[in-house]
Amino acid sequence: MFSRRAAAVLAVSAAIFGLVPAGTASAAQQCDFSFSTGKFGCNGSSSVRKSTDVIGARIYTGTDYTGDMLTIWVPQPCPKNDKVDHFMALNDSAWRNRVNSAQAFSTCWVWLYRNDGNRDGPFQGNHPDLTFAGYRTSQIGLS
């Protein structure tokens, strides 16, 4: 279980690190990542997710659900099993240290992790202003 989770974190990290420019000045990006496929992209969700995936969360670089948006797809609604089931390292992506709002879906709770391993959350439902925590977010967890 741990090695599968570590492989998923590495795959996500590599995908985001290689595909998403840090802090671009262009129009807001709408990107997707699927834990089912391990794919990341900004060309529509159908290019990365399985047809059975559900939205676990949406993360935004701006407050009030503005700026770059990352939709995180999960294979099924998050189980309530007292553990974080999905981890996503943000590396040098546009979302690192810029998670300023978030929406949780499909019974998932969003956790914002810092470099030191501490975290803020869980965030359930809609959170239009996470600037108190988002400026130091290096990893996202879904539970």
Short mmCIF file of C-alpha atoms in Angstrom, two decimals:
data_model
loop_
_atom_site.label_atom_id
_atom_site.label_comp_id
_atom_site.label_asym_id
_atom_site.label_seq_id
_atom_site.Cartn_x
_atom_site.Cartn_y
_atom_site.Cartn_z
CA MET A 1 0.00 0.00 0.00
CA PHE A 2 2.76 2.44 0.94
CA SER A 3 4.79 1.79 -2.22
CA ARG A 4 1.68 2.31 -4.39
CA ARG A 5 0.99 5.61 -2.61
CA ALA A 6 4.64 6.67 -2.94
CA ALA A 7 4.59 5.81 -6.64
CA ALA A 8 1.44 7.87 -7.10
CA VAL A 9 2.99 10.87 -5.30
CA LEU A 10 6.08 10.60 -7.50
CA ALA A 11 4.00 10.31 -10.67
CA VAL A 12 1.92 13.35 -9.73
CA SER A 13 5.01 15.30 -8.77
CA ALA A 14 6.75 14.49 -12.03
CA ALA A 15 3.69 15.33 -14.09
CA ILE A 16 3.07 18.66 -12.44
CA PHE A 17 6.75 19.56 -12.29
CA GLY A 18 7.19 18.95 -16.00
CA LEU A 19 3.92 20.30 -17.36
CA VAL A 20 2.79 23.29 -15.34
CA PRO A 21 4.82 26.49 -15.47
CA ALA A 22 5.34 28.29 -12.19
CA GLY A 23 3.37 31.52 -11.99
CA THR A 24 2.54 32.37 -15.58
CA ALA A 25 1.01 35.73 -16.42
CA SER A 26 -1.39 34.35 -19.03
CA ALA A 27 -5.06 33.46 -18.69
CA ALA A 28 -6.04 31.20 -15.82
CA GLN A 29 -5.35 27.53 -16.42
CA GLN A 30 -7.89 24.80 -15.85
CA CYS A 31 -6.04 21.56 -15.23
CA ASP A 32 -6.92 18.06 -14.08
CA PHE A 33 -5.20 15.24 -12.26
CA SER A 34 -6.57 11.73 -11.79
CA PHE A 35 -5.42 9.40 -9.03
CA SER A 36 -6.89 6.50 -11.05
CA THR A 37 -4.66 7.04 -14.06
CA GLY A 38 -1.80 9.07 -12.56
CA LYS A 39 -2.21 11.52 -15.45
CA PHE A 40 -2.08 15.31 -15.34
CA GLY A 41 -3.13 17.70 -18.09
CA CYS A 42 -4.66 21.03 -19.00
CA ASN A 43 -6.55 19.88 -22.11
CA GLY A 44 -9.83 18.77 -20.57
CA SER A 45 -10.59 16.15 -17.98
CA SER A 46 -11.36 13.40 -20.48
CA SER A 47 -7.68 13.30 -21.46
CA VAL A 48 -6.57 12.31 -17.96
CA ARG A 49 -9.38 10.60 -16.04
CA LYS A 50 -11.31 7.36 -16.21
CA SER A 51 -14.98 7.67 -17.06
CA THR A 52 -15.83 6.35 -13.58
CA ASP A 53 -13.72 8.91 -11.67
CA VAL A 54 -15.45 11.48 -9.46
CA ILE A 55 -14.25 14.93 -8.46
CA GLY A 56 -12.51 14.85 -5.08
CA ALA A 57 -11.55 18.52 -4.92
CA ARG A 58 -10.93 21.71 -6.81
CA ILE A 59 -8.01 23.91 -5.81
CA TYR A 60 -7.64 27.56 -6.90
CA THR A 61 -4.75 30.01 -6.82
CA GLY A 62 -7.10 32.93 -6.15
CA THR A 63 -9.63 33.58 -3.43
CA ASP A 64 -13.32 33.10 -4.20
CA TYR A 65 -12.55 30.27 -6.65
CA THR A 66 -10.59 32.40 -9.12
CA GLY A 67 -7.20 32.06 -10.80
CA ASP A 68 -5.68 28.77 -11.91
CA MET A 69 -7.89 25.78 -11.11
CA LEU A 70 -6.83 22.20 -10.50
CA THR A 71 -9.54 19.53 -10.45
CA ILE A 72 -8.44 16.42 -8.57
CA TRP A 73 -10.22 13.23 -9.65
CA VAL A 74 -10.50 10.16 -7.42
CA PRO A 75 -11.65 6.60 -8.27
CA GLN A 76 -14.58 6.76 -5.83
CA PRO A 77 -15.91 8.98 -3.04
CA CYS A 78 -13.38 9.28 -0.23
CA PRO A 79 -13.91 6.67 2.48
CA LYS A 80 -14.15 7.97 5.99
CA ASN A 81 -11.49 5.66 7.42
CA ASP A 82 -9.46 8.01 9.66
CA LYS A 83 -6.59 8.32 7.19
CA VAL A 84 -5.54 10.46 4.26
CA ASP A 85 -6.09 8.31 1.19
CA HIS A 86 -4.56 10.51 -1.53
CA PHE A 87 -1.46 12.72 -1.51
CA MET A 88 -0.35 15.16 -4.20
CA ALA A 89 2.97 17.02 -4.12
CA LEU A 90 2.74 20.44 -5.76
CA ASN A 91 6.49 20.88 -6.47
CA ASP A 92 7.08 23.95 -8.68
CA SER A 93 3.53 24.10 -10.03
CA ALA A 94 1.36 27.20 -10.16
CA TRP A 95 -0.46 25.94 -7.05
CA ARG A 96 2.54 25.56 -4.72
CA ASN A 97 2.29 28.11 -1.90
CA ARG A 98 -0.73 29.62 -3.68
CA VAL A 99 -3.75 27.56 -2.60
CA ASN A 100 -6.12 30.41 -1.85
CA SER A 101 -9.49 28.67 -2.13
CA ALA A 102 -10.75 25.10 -2.37
CA GLN A 103 -13.87 23.05 -2.85
CA ALA A 104 -14.25 19.50 -1.55
CA PHE A 105 -16.54 16.98 -3.28
CA SER A 106 -17.53 13.31 -3.03
CA THR A 107 -17.18 13.09 0.77
CA CYS A 108 -13.51 14.11 0.47
CA TRP A 109 -11.86 16.42 2.96
CA VAL A 110 -8.96 18.61 1.81
CA TRP A 111 -5.75 18.87 3.85
CA LEU A 112 -3.05 21.45 3.08
CA TYR A 113 0.43 20.24 4.01
CA ARG A 114 3.48 22.45 4.63
CA ASN A 115 7.11 21.62 3.92
CA ASP A 116 7.65 20.84 7.61
CA GLY A 117 4.96 18.13 7.51
CA ASN A 118 2.36 20.05 9.51
CA ARG A 119 -1.02 20.54 7.94
CA ASP A 120 -4.17 22.64 7.98
CA GLY A 121 -7.63 21.18 7.64
CA PRO A 122 -9.66 19.24 7.11
CA PHE A 123 -11.60 21.52 4.79
CA GLN A 124 -15.02 20.21 3.85
CA GLY A 125 -17.31 21.83 1.29
CA ASN A 126 -16.51 25.32 -0.01
CA HIS A 127 -13.70 27.49 1.35
CA PRO A 128 -13.41 30.78 -0.56
CA ASP A 129 -10.44 32.12 1.42
CA LEU A 130 -7.58 29.88 2.54
CA THR A 131 -4.85 32.51 2.35
CA PHE A 132 -4.01 31.91 6.02
CA ALA A 133 -2.71 28.45 5.05
CA GLY A 134 -2.35 28.42 1.29
CA TYR A 135 0.78 30.56 1.11
CA ARG A 136 2.76 27.67 2.57
CA THR A 137 1.12 24.64 0.93
CA SER A 138 3.48 22.16 -0.70
CA GLN A 139 1.23 19.09 -0.77
CA ILE A 140 -2.49 18.36 -0.83
CA GLY A 141 -4.13 15.42 0.86
CA LEU A 142 -7.63 14.07 0.43
CA SER A 143 -9.31 11.98 3.10
#
